[in-house]
mmCIF file of C-alpha atoms and ligand atoms in Angstrom:
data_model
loop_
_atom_site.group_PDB
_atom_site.id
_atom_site.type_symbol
_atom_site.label_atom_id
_atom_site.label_comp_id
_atom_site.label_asym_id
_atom_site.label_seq_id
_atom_site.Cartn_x
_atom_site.Cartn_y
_atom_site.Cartn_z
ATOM 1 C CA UNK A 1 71.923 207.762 0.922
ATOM 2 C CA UNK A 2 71.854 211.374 -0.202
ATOM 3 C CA UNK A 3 68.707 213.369 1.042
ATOM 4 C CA UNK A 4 68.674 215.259 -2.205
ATOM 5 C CA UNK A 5 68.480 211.789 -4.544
ATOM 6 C CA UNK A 6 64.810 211.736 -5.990
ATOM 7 C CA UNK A 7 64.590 207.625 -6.554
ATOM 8 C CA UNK A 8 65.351 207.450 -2.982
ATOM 9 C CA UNK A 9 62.340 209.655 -2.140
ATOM 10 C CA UNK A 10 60.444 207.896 -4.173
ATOM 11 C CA UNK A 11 61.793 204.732 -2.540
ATOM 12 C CA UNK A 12 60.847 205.655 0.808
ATOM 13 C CA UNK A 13 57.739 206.993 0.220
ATOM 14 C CA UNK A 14 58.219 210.519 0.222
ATOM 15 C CA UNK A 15 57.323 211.535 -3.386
ATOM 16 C CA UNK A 16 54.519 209.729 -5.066
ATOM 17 C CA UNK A 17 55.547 207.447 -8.315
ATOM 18 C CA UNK A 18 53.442 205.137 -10.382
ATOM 19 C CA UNK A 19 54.342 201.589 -8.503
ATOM 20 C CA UNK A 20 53.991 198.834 -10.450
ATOM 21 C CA UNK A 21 56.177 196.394 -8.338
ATOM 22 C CA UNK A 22 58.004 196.455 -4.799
ATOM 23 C CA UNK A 23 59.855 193.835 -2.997
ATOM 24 C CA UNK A 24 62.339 193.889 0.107
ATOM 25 C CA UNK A 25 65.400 195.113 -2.320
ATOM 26 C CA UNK A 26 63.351 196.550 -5.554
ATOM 27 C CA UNK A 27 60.898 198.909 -6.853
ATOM 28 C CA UNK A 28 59.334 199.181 -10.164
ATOM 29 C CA UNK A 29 57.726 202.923 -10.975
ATOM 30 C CA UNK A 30 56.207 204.360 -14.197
ATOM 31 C CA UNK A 31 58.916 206.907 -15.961
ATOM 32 C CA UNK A 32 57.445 210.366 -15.930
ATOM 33 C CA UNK A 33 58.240 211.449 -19.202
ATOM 34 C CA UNK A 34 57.715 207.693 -20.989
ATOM 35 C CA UNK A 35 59.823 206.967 -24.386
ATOM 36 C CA UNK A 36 57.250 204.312 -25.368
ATOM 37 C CA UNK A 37 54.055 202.864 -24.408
ATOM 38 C CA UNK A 38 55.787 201.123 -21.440
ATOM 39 C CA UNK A 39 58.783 202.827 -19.315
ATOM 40 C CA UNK A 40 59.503 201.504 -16.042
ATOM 41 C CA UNK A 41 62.508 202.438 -14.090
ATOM 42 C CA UNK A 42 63.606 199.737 -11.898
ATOM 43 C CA UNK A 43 65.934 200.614 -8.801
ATOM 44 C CA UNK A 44 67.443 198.755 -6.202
ATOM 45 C CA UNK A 45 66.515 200.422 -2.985
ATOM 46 C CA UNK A 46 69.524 200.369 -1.670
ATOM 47 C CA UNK A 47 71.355 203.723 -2.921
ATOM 48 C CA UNK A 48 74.240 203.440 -5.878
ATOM 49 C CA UNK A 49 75.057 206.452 -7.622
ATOM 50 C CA UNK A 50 76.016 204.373 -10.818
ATOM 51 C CA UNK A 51 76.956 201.081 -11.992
ATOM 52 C CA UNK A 52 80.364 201.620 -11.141
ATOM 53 C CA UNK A 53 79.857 202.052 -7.973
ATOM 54 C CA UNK A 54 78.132 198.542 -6.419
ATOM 55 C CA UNK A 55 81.279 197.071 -4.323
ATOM 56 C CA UNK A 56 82.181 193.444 -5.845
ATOM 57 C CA UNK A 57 80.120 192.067 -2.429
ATOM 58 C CA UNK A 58 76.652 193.212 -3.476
ATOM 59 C CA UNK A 59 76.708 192.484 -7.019
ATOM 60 C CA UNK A 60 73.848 190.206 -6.243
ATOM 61 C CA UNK A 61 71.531 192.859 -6.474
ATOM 62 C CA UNK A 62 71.629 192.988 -10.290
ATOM 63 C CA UNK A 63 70.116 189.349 -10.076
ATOM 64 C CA UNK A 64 67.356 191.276 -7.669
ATOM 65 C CA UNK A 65 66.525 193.931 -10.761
ATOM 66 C CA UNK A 66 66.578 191.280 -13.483
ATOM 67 C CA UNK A 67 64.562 189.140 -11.116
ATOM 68 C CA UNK A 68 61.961 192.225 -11.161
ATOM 69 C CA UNK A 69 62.476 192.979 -14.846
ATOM 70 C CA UNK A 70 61.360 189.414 -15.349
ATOM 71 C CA UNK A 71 58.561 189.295 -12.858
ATOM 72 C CA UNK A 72 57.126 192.506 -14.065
ATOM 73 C CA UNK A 73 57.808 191.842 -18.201
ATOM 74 C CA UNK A 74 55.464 188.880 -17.729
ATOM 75 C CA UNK A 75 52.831 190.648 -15.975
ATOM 76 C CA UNK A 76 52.053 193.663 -18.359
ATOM 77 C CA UNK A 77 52.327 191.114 -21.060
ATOM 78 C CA UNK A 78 55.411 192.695 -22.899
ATOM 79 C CA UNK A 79 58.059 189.742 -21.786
ATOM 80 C CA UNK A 80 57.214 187.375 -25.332
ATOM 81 C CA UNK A 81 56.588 190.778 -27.666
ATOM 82 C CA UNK A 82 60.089 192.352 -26.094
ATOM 83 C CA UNK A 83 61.220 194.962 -24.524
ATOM 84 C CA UNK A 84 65.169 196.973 -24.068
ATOM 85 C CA UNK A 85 66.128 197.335 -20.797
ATOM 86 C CA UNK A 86 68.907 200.051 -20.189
ATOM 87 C CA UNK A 87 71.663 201.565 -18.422
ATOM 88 C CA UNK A 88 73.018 204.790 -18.818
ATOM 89 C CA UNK A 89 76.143 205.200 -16.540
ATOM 90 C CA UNK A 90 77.588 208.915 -16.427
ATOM 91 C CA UNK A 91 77.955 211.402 -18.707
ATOM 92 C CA UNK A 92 78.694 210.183 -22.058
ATOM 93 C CA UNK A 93 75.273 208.153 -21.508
ATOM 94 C CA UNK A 94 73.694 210.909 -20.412
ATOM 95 C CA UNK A 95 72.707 209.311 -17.111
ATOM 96 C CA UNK A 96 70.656 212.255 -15.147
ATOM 97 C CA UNK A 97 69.868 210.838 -12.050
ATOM 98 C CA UNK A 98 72.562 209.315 -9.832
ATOM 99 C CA UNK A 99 70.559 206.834 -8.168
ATOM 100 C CA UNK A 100 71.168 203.405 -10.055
ATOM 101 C CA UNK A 101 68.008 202.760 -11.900
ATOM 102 C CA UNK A 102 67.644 200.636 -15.328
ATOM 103 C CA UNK A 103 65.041 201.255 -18.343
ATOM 104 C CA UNK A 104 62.063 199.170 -19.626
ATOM 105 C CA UNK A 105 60.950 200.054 -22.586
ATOM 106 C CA UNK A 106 58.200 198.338 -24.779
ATOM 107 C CA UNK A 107 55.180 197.807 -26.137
ATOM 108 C CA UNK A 108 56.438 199.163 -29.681
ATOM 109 C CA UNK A 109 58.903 197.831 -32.015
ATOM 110 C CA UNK A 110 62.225 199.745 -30.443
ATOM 111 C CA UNK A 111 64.328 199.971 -33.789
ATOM 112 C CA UNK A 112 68.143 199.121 -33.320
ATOM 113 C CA UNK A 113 70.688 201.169 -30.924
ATOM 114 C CA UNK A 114 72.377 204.239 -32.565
HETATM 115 P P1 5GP B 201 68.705 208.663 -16.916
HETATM 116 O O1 5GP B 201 69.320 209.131 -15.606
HETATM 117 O O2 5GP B 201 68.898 207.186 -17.132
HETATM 118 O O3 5GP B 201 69.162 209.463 -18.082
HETATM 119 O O4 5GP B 201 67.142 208.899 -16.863
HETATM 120 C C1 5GP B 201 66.426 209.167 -15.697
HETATM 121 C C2 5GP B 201 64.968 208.870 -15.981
HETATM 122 O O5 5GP B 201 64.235 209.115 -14.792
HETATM 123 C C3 5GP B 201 64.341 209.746 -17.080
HETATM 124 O O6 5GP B 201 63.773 208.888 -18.073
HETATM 125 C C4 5GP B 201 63.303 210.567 -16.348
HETATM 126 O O7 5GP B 201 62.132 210.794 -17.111
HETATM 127 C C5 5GP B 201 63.012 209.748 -15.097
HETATM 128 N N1 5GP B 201 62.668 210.553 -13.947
HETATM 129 C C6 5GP B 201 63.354 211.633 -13.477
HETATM 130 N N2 5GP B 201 62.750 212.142 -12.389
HETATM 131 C C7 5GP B 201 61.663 211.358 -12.153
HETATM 132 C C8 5GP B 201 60.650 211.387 -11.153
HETATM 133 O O8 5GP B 201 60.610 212.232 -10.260
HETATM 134 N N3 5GP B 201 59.686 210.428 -11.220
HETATM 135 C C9 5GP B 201 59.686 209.472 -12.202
HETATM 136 N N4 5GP B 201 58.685 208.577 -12.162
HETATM 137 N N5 5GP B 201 60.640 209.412 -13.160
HETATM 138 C C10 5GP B 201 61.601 210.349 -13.138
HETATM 139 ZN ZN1 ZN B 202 69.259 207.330 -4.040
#
């Protein structure tokens, strides 16, 4: 785990975030800069750079995040009106922090992907 990564700060505890879920594996924050009513970020604790990077062996950690995504869809009430949930991986995405982390976004109608 790199000292410098921010989600793993926030992870442990040692920069504040908006949580709005935490288990064993996952955390749920509040984006700071939101791109609709609702942005979460949801990260694995466990550090991965990018999506590229979880070996084969831990793969089961994606069922972890979706597990949250569901859990925390439901409870804000967004799971039936829908929601995105993203990705970005590198630098054609425009991924900016290297700590694996997916997108919510809801609470508005999203329009379709560009
Ligand atoms: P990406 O790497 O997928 O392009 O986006 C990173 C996301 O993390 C951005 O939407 C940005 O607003 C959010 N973000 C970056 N730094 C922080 C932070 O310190 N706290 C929180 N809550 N969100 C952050
Ligand atoms: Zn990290």
């Amino acid at each position: 785990m790199p000292d410098e990564c921010i989600f793993c700060k926030i992870a442990k505890g040692d920069i504040p975030a908006e949580k709005v879920l935490e288990n064993e594996d996952v955390l749920v924050f509040k984006d700071i800069h939101p791109a609709a009513p609702t942005h979460l970020i949801v990260i694995p604790k466990k550090h991965y750079a990018t999506l590229n990077d979880i070996p084969q062996g831990e793969l089961a950690v994606l069922a972890k995040v979706f597990g949250a995504v569901q859990e925390i869809t439901k409870k804000l009430g967004i799971a039936e009106s829908g929601y995105r949930t993203l990705v970005n991986t590198n630098r054609y995405a425009g991924q900016i922090v290297f700590h694996l982390h997916f997108h919510i976004l809801g609470g508005r109608p999203l329009g379709t992907m560009g």
